[in-house]
Short mmCIF file of C-alpha atoms in Angstrom, two decimals:
data_model
loop_
_atom_site.label_atom_id
_atom_site.label_comp_id
_atom_site.label_asym_id
_atom_site.label_seq_id
_atom_site.Cartn_x
_atom_site.Cartn_y
_atom_site.Cartn_z
CA MET A 25 -0.14 -0.53 -0.03
CA SER A 26 1.92 2.90 -0.80
CA ASN A 27 2.21 6.59 1.31
CA THR A 28 -1.23 8.13 0.35
CA LYS A 29 -4.19 6.06 0.21
CA PHE A 30 -2.30 5.10 4.13
CA ASP A 31 -2.20 8.44 5.15
CA LYS A 32 -5.77 8.92 3.22
CA ARG A 33 -7.07 6.32 5.84
CA LEU A 34 -5.72 7.75 8.13
CA ASN A 35 -7.54 11.05 7.66
CA ASP A 36 -11.06 9.47 7.14
CA ILE A 37 -10.65 7.38 10.73
CA ASP A 38 -12.89 9.51 12.76
CA PRO A 39 -10.45 11.27 16.10
CA SER A 40 -13.68 11.34 18.23
CA LEU A 41 -13.17 7.50 18.38
CA PHE A 42 -10.51 7.40 20.54
CA ASP A 43 -8.74 8.88 23.47
CA PHE A 44 -5.74 9.80 24.09
CA ALA A 45 -4.54 7.88 27.23
CA ASN A 46 -2.58 10.16 29.38
CA TYR A 47 0.96 9.19 31.15
CA ASP A 48 1.04 7.88 35.30
CA GLU A 49 3.42 8.01 36.64
CA SER A 50 2.94 5.78 39.95
CA GLY A 51 1.11 3.70 37.95
CA ALA A 52 4.49 3.28 35.70
CA GLU A 53 6.20 2.10 39.50
CA ARG A 54 2.99 -1.12 40.14
CA THR A 55 4.77 -4.55 39.24
CA GLY A 56 1.88 -7.04 38.85
CA TYR A 57 1.81 -9.21 42.19
CA SER A 58 -0.56 -12.51 42.39
CA ASN A 59 -1.20 -13.23 46.20
CA TYR A 60 -1.05 -16.71 44.54
CA SER A 61 0.04 -19.29 47.32
CA TYR A 62 -0.45 -23.33 46.64
CA TRP A 63 -0.07 -24.61 50.66
CA GLN A 64 -3.78 -21.64 50.68
CA SER A 65 -5.08 -23.01 47.50
CA THR A 66 -4.67 -27.30 48.41
CA PHE A 67 -6.44 -25.82 51.64
CA GLN A 68 -8.61 -24.17 49.98
CA VAL A 69 -9.46 -26.42 48.21
CA PHE A 70 -9.82 -29.79 50.89
CA LEU A 71 -12.43 -27.70 52.80
CA LYS A 72 -15.06 -27.53 50.02
CA ASN A 73 -14.87 -31.28 50.58
CA LYS A 74 -17.27 -31.85 53.35
CA VAL A 75 -16.78 -35.46 54.37
CA ALA A 76 -13.47 -35.21 54.65
CA THR A 77 -13.35 -32.45 56.72
CA THR A 78 -15.42 -34.06 58.65
CA LEU A 79 -13.47 -37.35 58.89
CA LEU A 80 -10.55 -34.35 59.87
CA ILE A 81 -11.54 -32.72 62.55
CA ILE A 82 -13.23 -36.11 64.22
CA ILE A 83 -9.75 -38.15 63.95
CA THR A 84 -8.28 -35.03 65.28
CA VAL A 85 -10.25 -34.96 68.28
CA LEU A 86 -10.37 -38.69 68.36
CA ILE A 87 -6.41 -38.04 68.62
CA THR A 88 -6.20 -35.47 70.43
CA TYR A 89 -8.71 -37.14 73.28
CA THR A 90 -6.56 -40.12 72.77
CA VAL A 91 -3.59 -38.05 74.07
CA VAL A 92 -4.34 -36.91 77.02
CA GLN A 93 -6.76 -39.70 78.93
CA PRO A 94 -4.76 -40.14 80.83
CA TYR A 95 -4.47 -37.54 82.58
CA LEU A 96 -8.28 -36.50 82.51
CA PRO A 97 -9.14 -36.78 86.11
CA ASN A 98 -10.89 -39.68 87.64
CA GLN A 99 -9.89 -42.56 84.69
CA LYS A 100 -9.72 -46.09 85.24
CA SER A 101 -5.95 -48.07 84.55
CA PRO A 102 -6.20 -50.29 81.93
CA THR A 103 -3.99 -52.37 83.03
CA MET A 104 -6.72 -52.88 86.76
CA ILE A 105 -8.55 -55.43 87.52
CA TYR A 106 -11.64 -54.13 89.13
CA ASN A 107 -13.43 -55.85 91.86
CA ASN A 108 -17.13 -55.55 93.75
CA VAL A 109 -16.50 -54.43 96.93
CA ASN A 110 -19.04 -56.13 98.43
CA THR A 111 -17.98 -59.81 97.49
CA GLY A 112 -14.59 -58.96 96.19
CA ILE A 113 -15.22 -60.80 93.37
CA GLN A 114 -14.61 -59.93 89.71
CA LEU A 115 -16.10 -57.66 87.97
CA ARG A 116 -16.29 -60.05 84.81
CA ASN A 117 -18.19 -58.89 82.21
CA GLN A 118 -19.88 -56.28 82.56
CA ALA A 119 -21.68 -54.51 80.95
CA PRO A 120 -21.16 -50.04 79.98
CA ASP A 121 -22.59 -48.44 82.92
CA SER A 122 -22.31 -45.24 84.37
CA GLU A 123 -19.30 -46.15 86.06
CA PHE A 124 -17.67 -48.20 83.24
CA LEU A 125 -18.43 -46.07 80.93
CA PHE A 126 -17.38 -49.40 77.67
CA GLY A 127 -18.35 -51.97 80.39
CA THR A 128 -15.35 -54.83 81.81
CA ASN A 129 -14.04 -57.24 79.55
CA SER A 130 -13.77 -61.55 81.01
CA ILE A 131 -10.95 -60.37 84.06
CA GLY A 132 -12.50 -57.02 85.12
CA GLN A 133 -10.13 -54.68 83.38
CA ASP A 134 -12.50 -50.97 82.14
CA LEU A 135 -12.86 -51.53 78.62
CA TRP A 136 -13.38 -47.66 77.95
CA SER A 137 -10.08 -47.31 79.44
CA ARG A 138 -8.24 -49.47 78.25
CA ILE A 139 -9.62 -49.03 74.62
CA TRP A 140 -8.13 -45.80 74.74
CA SER A 141 -4.37 -47.51 75.94
CA GLY A 142 -4.47 -49.46 73.09
CA THR A 143 -5.55 -46.56 70.44
CA ARG A 144 -2.74 -45.18 71.60
CA THR A 145 -0.10 -48.33 71.07
CA SER A 146 -1.58 -48.61 67.71
CA LEU A 147 -1.44 -44.67 66.93
CA LEU A 148 1.81 -44.72 67.68
CA ILE A 149 2.90 -47.54 65.97
CA GLY A 150 1.14 -46.98 62.74
CA ILE A 151 2.78 -43.27 63.28
CA LEU A 152 6.26 -44.90 63.55
CA VAL A 153 6.05 -47.15 60.51
CA GLY A 154 4.55 -44.39 58.16
CA VAL A 155 6.78 -41.74 59.41
CA TRP A 156 9.98 -44.61 58.07
CA GLN A 157 7.80 -44.65 55.38
CA GLY A 158 7.69 -41.90 54.15
CA ILE A 159 11.65 -41.15 54.27
CA ILE A 160 13.30 -44.01 53.35
CA GLY A 161 10.97 -45.01 50.75
CA ILE A 162 10.78 -40.88 49.18
CA THR A 163 14.63 -40.90 49.24
CA VAL A 164 15.67 -44.54 48.04
CA GLY A 165 12.53 -43.74 45.10
CA CYS A 166 14.45 -40.77 44.20
CA LEU A 167 18.05 -42.39 43.71
CA TRP A 168 16.79 -45.04 42.40
CA GLY A 169 14.28 -43.34 39.53
CA TYR A 170 16.93 -39.83 39.04
CA VAL A 171 20.35 -41.64 39.61
CA ARG A 172 21.24 -43.83 36.48
CA ALA A 173 23.93 -46.04 38.29
CA LEU A 174 21.97 -46.66 41.34
CA ASP A 175 19.23 -48.18 39.52
CA GLY A 176 20.74 -51.67 38.48
CA ILE A 177 21.81 -52.01 41.77
CA ILE A 178 18.55 -51.55 44.10
CA THR A 179 16.43 -52.73 41.40
CA GLU A 180 18.23 -56.11 42.49
CA ILE A 181 17.74 -56.13 46.17
CA TYR A 182 14.59 -54.75 45.37
CA ASN A 183 13.88 -58.01 43.48
CA VAL A 184 15.49 -59.44 47.33
CA LEU A 185 13.47 -58.25 49.34
CA ASP A 186 10.18 -58.16 46.84
CA ASN A 187 10.55 -61.47 46.65
CA ILE A 188 10.39 -62.57 50.59
CA PRO A 189 6.58 -62.66 52.19
CA ASN A 190 5.83 -59.99 54.26
CA THR A 191 4.23 -62.56 56.72
CA ILE A 192 6.86 -64.19 57.54
CA ILE A 193 9.34 -61.38 58.08
CA MET A 194 6.60 -60.82 60.85
CA VAL A 195 6.12 -64.35 61.25
CA LEU A 196 10.32 -65.04 61.80
CA LEU A 197 10.78 -61.75 63.91
CA ALA A 198 7.68 -62.41 66.84
CA TYR A 199 9.62 -66.17 66.89
CA ILE A 200 12.73 -64.96 66.73
CA LEU A 201 12.76 -61.61 68.81
CA ARG A 202 10.60 -60.35 72.50
CA PRO A 203 7.00 -59.42 71.57
CA SER A 204 6.37 -55.59 72.05
CA ILE A 205 5.55 -52.64 70.14
CA LEU A 206 9.61 -52.51 68.76
CA THR A 207 8.91 -55.58 67.56
CA LEU A 208 6.53 -55.26 65.34
CA VAL A 209 7.98 -51.35 64.45
CA VAL A 210 11.38 -53.47 63.58
CA ALA A 211 9.04 -56.94 61.77
CA MET A 212 6.75 -54.58 59.91
CA CYS A 213 9.66 -51.57 58.56
CA LEU A 214 12.05 -53.98 56.81
CA THR A 215 9.63 -53.88 54.15
CA ASN A 216 6.55 -51.64 54.12
CA TRP A 217 9.15 -49.42 52.57
CA LEU A 218 9.50 -50.80 49.44
CA GLY A 219 6.28 -50.14 47.61
CA MET A 220 6.42 -46.55 47.77
CA ALA A 221 9.94 -46.29 46.86
CA ARG A 222 8.96 -48.32 43.55
CA PHE A 223 6.17 -45.95 43.22
CA VAL A 224 8.41 -42.81 44.16
CA ARG A 225 11.01 -43.93 41.37
CA ASN A 226 8.13 -45.06 38.75
CA GLN A 227 6.56 -41.59 39.57
CA ILE A 228 10.21 -39.57 38.55
CA ILE A 229 11.24 -41.24 35.65
CA ILE A 230 8.16 -39.88 34.34
CA ILE A 231 9.27 -36.46 34.89
CA ARG A 232 13.15 -36.69 35.02
CA ASP A 233 13.85 -35.80 31.19
CA ARG A 234 11.63 -33.25 30.95
CA GLU A 235 12.86 -29.92 29.70
CA TYR A 236 13.49 -27.58 32.54
CA ASN A 237 15.53 -30.69 34.50
CA LEU A 238 17.50 -30.91 31.27
CA ALA A 239 18.67 -27.80 31.53
CA SER A 240 18.93 -27.85 35.54
CA ARG A 241 21.25 -30.21 34.85
CA CYS A 242 23.74 -28.67 32.14
CA LEU A 243 23.71 -25.12 33.83
CA GLY A 244 25.51 -27.80 36.76
CA THR A 245 22.53 -27.78 38.95
CA PRO A 246 23.51 -30.23 42.50
CA ILE A 247 21.21 -33.65 42.35
CA SER A 248 19.70 -32.87 45.49
CA ARG A 249 18.51 -30.09 44.65
CA ILE A 250 16.90 -30.91 41.14
CA ILE A 251 15.32 -33.57 42.84
CA THR A 252 14.24 -31.42 46.15
CA LYS A 253 13.42 -28.31 43.96
CA ASN A 254 12.26 -29.64 40.43
CA LEU A 255 10.72 -33.47 41.61
CA LEU A 256 9.10 -33.88 44.15
CA PRO A 257 6.84 -30.42 44.49
CA TYR A 258 4.57 -32.32 40.76
CA LEU A 259 4.66 -35.44 43.62
CA VAL A 260 2.95 -34.45 46.68
CA SER A 261 -0.39 -35.10 46.01
CA VAL A 262 0.68 -38.92 45.32
CA ILE A 263 3.22 -39.30 48.44
CA MET A 264 0.68 -37.12 50.15
CA LEU A 265 -2.13 -39.88 49.60
CA GLN A 266 0.52 -42.82 50.00
CA LEU A 267 1.64 -41.83 53.85
CA ALA A 268 -1.58 -41.30 54.29
CA LEU A 269 -3.19 -44.88 53.79
CA ALA A 270 -0.10 -46.30 55.10
CA ILE A 271 -0.83 -45.50 59.05
CA PRO A 272 -4.24 -47.36 58.74
CA MET A 273 -1.97 -50.17 57.21
CA ALA A 274 0.08 -50.98 59.61
CA ILE A 275 -2.11 -50.81 62.31
CA GLY A 276 -4.39 -53.04 60.24
CA ALA A 277 -1.09 -55.33 60.24
CA GLU A 278 -0.84 -55.57 64.02
CA VAL A 279 -4.31 -56.43 64.50
CA PHE A 280 -3.37 -59.09 61.27
CA LEU A 281 -0.28 -60.75 64.08
CA THR A 282 -2.12 -60.63 67.02
CA TYR A 283 -5.13 -62.85 65.37
CA ILE A 284 -3.20 -65.22 64.83
CA GLY A 285 -1.11 -64.49 68.37
CA LEU A 286 2.40 -62.20 66.80
CA GLY A 287 0.75 -59.87 68.29
CA LEU A 288 1.56 -57.54 71.43
CA PRO A 289 1.85 -59.45 74.97
CA LEU A 290 -1.89 -59.22 76.64
CA ASN A 291 -0.16 -56.85 79.49
CA THR A 292 -0.03 -54.79 76.82
CA PRO A 293 -3.43 -52.92 75.00
CA SER A 294 -3.32 -52.67 71.56
CA LEU A 295 -6.52 -52.16 69.21
CA GLY A 296 -5.15 -55.54 67.92
CA ASN A 297 -5.43 -57.10 71.26
CA LEU A 298 -8.96 -55.86 72.55
CA ILE A 299 -10.49 -56.75 69.06
CA ASN A 300 -8.92 -60.76 69.11
CA GLU A 301 -10.39 -60.51 72.65
CA GLY A 302 -14.12 -59.39 71.61
CA ARG A 303 -14.34 -61.75 69.02
CA ILE A 304 -13.55 -64.22 70.79
CA ILE A 305 -16.66 -63.68 72.71
CA MET A 306 -18.84 -61.95 69.54
CA MET A 307 -20.98 -65.62 69.60
CA VAL A 308 -22.58 -64.00 73.18
CA PRO A 309 -25.56 -61.55 72.42
CA SER A 310 -24.87 -59.77 75.88
CA LEU A 311 -21.30 -59.68 74.77
CA ARG A 312 -20.75 -58.21 71.97
CA TYR A 313 -20.59 -54.99 73.12
CA GLN A 314 -16.32 -55.92 72.98
CA LEU A 315 -15.83 -56.40 70.20
CA ILE A 316 -17.82 -53.92 68.15
CA PHE A 317 -16.13 -50.69 70.93
CA PRO A 318 -12.43 -51.36 70.13
CA ALA A 319 -13.50 -52.17 66.04
CA VAL A 320 -15.70 -48.72 65.83
CA VAL A 321 -12.44 -47.51 66.50
CA LEU A 322 -10.63 -48.93 64.21
CA SER A 323 -13.42 -48.36 61.35
CA VAL A 324 -13.31 -45.07 62.60
CA ILE A 325 -9.29 -44.63 62.44
CA THR A 326 -8.95 -46.11 59.22
CA ILE A 327 -12.03 -44.61 57.08
CA SER A 328 -10.57 -41.36 58.23
CA PHE A 329 -7.00 -41.93 57.13
CA TYR A 330 -8.01 -43.41 53.71
CA VAL A 331 -10.31 -39.96 52.86
CA ILE A 332 -8.45 -37.51 53.77
CA GLY A 333 -5.19 -39.08 51.95
CA ASN A 334 -7.89 -38.99 49.01
CA THR A 335 -9.40 -35.63 49.35
CA PHE A 336 -5.81 -34.46 50.25
CA ALA A 337 -4.13 -35.67 46.77
CA ASP A 338 -7.39 -34.78 44.81
CA ALA A 339 -6.47 -30.90 46.75
CA SER A 340 -2.80 -30.84 46.58
CA ASP A 341 -3.19 -31.64 42.83
CA PRO A 342 -2.22 -27.33 41.42
CA ARG A 343 -4.88 -28.75 38.43
CA ASN A 344 -7.31 -28.31 40.62
CA HIS A 345 -6.85 -25.25 43.01
CA VAL A 346 -8.81 -21.93 42.42
#
C-alpha cells in the first residue's frame, strides 16, 4: 500500500472514537502481583469437601483425646482388675454403665481405658511405620529413579526383598524377638518401604527428562536440589496419599499379627488385642460390646485416614487449585 493511500485512510478515521492515554508516573512504578499460595489453595480445595473436613475434625478430636485421656480426672487404669467392693469377686463382663462406660472384659478390666490405651499403642505403631516408610521410601525412590548408575543395584535389592513375603518376615521376627512394640515396628519397617520406593521411582522416571530438568543439569545444579526443587513438588499429591494410607495399613498389620497370636503381649493394650479378645466371645449377644467398641474405633481411624488422604491428594494437585 502506498504512503498516499495510507495517509488518506488515516484522515478518514474519526478522531472522536479514540482517547489519548495520559501518562501515570505512579502507575508505571507498579508491578504485577499475585497472592496465589500453593498450600493456601490446597487447603481451600480440601475444605470444600465436607465429608473429608468432618472426618478430619473427628480424627483430630479422637487423637487429641487419646493422648490426653490418661491425664484426665477419674480415669481408671487399663491394666488393673476391678473387684466388687461387697463380694470381692472380679467384675467380669459387666455391661456398660455409669462407672464403666464401655463395660469390663472377661477378667474385670475397664474396657473404656483399655480402648484408649490400645488406640494410643496402635497409633504409635502406625505413625512410626508411616514416618519410616515415608523417609526411606521417598529417599530410595528418588535416587533409584533419578540416578541411573544406581538403577541396576537398587533394582536387584528390590527384587530380592520383594520376593520375600512380608508376613513371613513379621512372623519370624515375632518368633525370634521378644514380643513388644519395637519388635512390631522393626518387622513392619524392614520391607514396608519397598512399595513407596517403587512408586516414587516410577513417578520420577516419568518427569526426570523434561526440559526444565535437562536445563538444570546443563547449568550444573546439584542432584539434591533438582530432586527437592524440580521433582518432589510434582509428587506431593501422590506421596501424601501413600503416607496417609501407611498408618491404617500398619494398624491393620498389627491387628493381623495379634489375630494369629504373634502380636503384642496381653498386658499391652492395643486395638489388635482388644479385637482379638472380642472375637472370641462375639457369639454371645450380651458380650458383643467388647468387639463392637474397639472395632468402631479402628474403623473410624482407617476410614478417616483413607478419605482424608484421597481428598488431600486431589486438593494438592495444581490442576484443581482455585
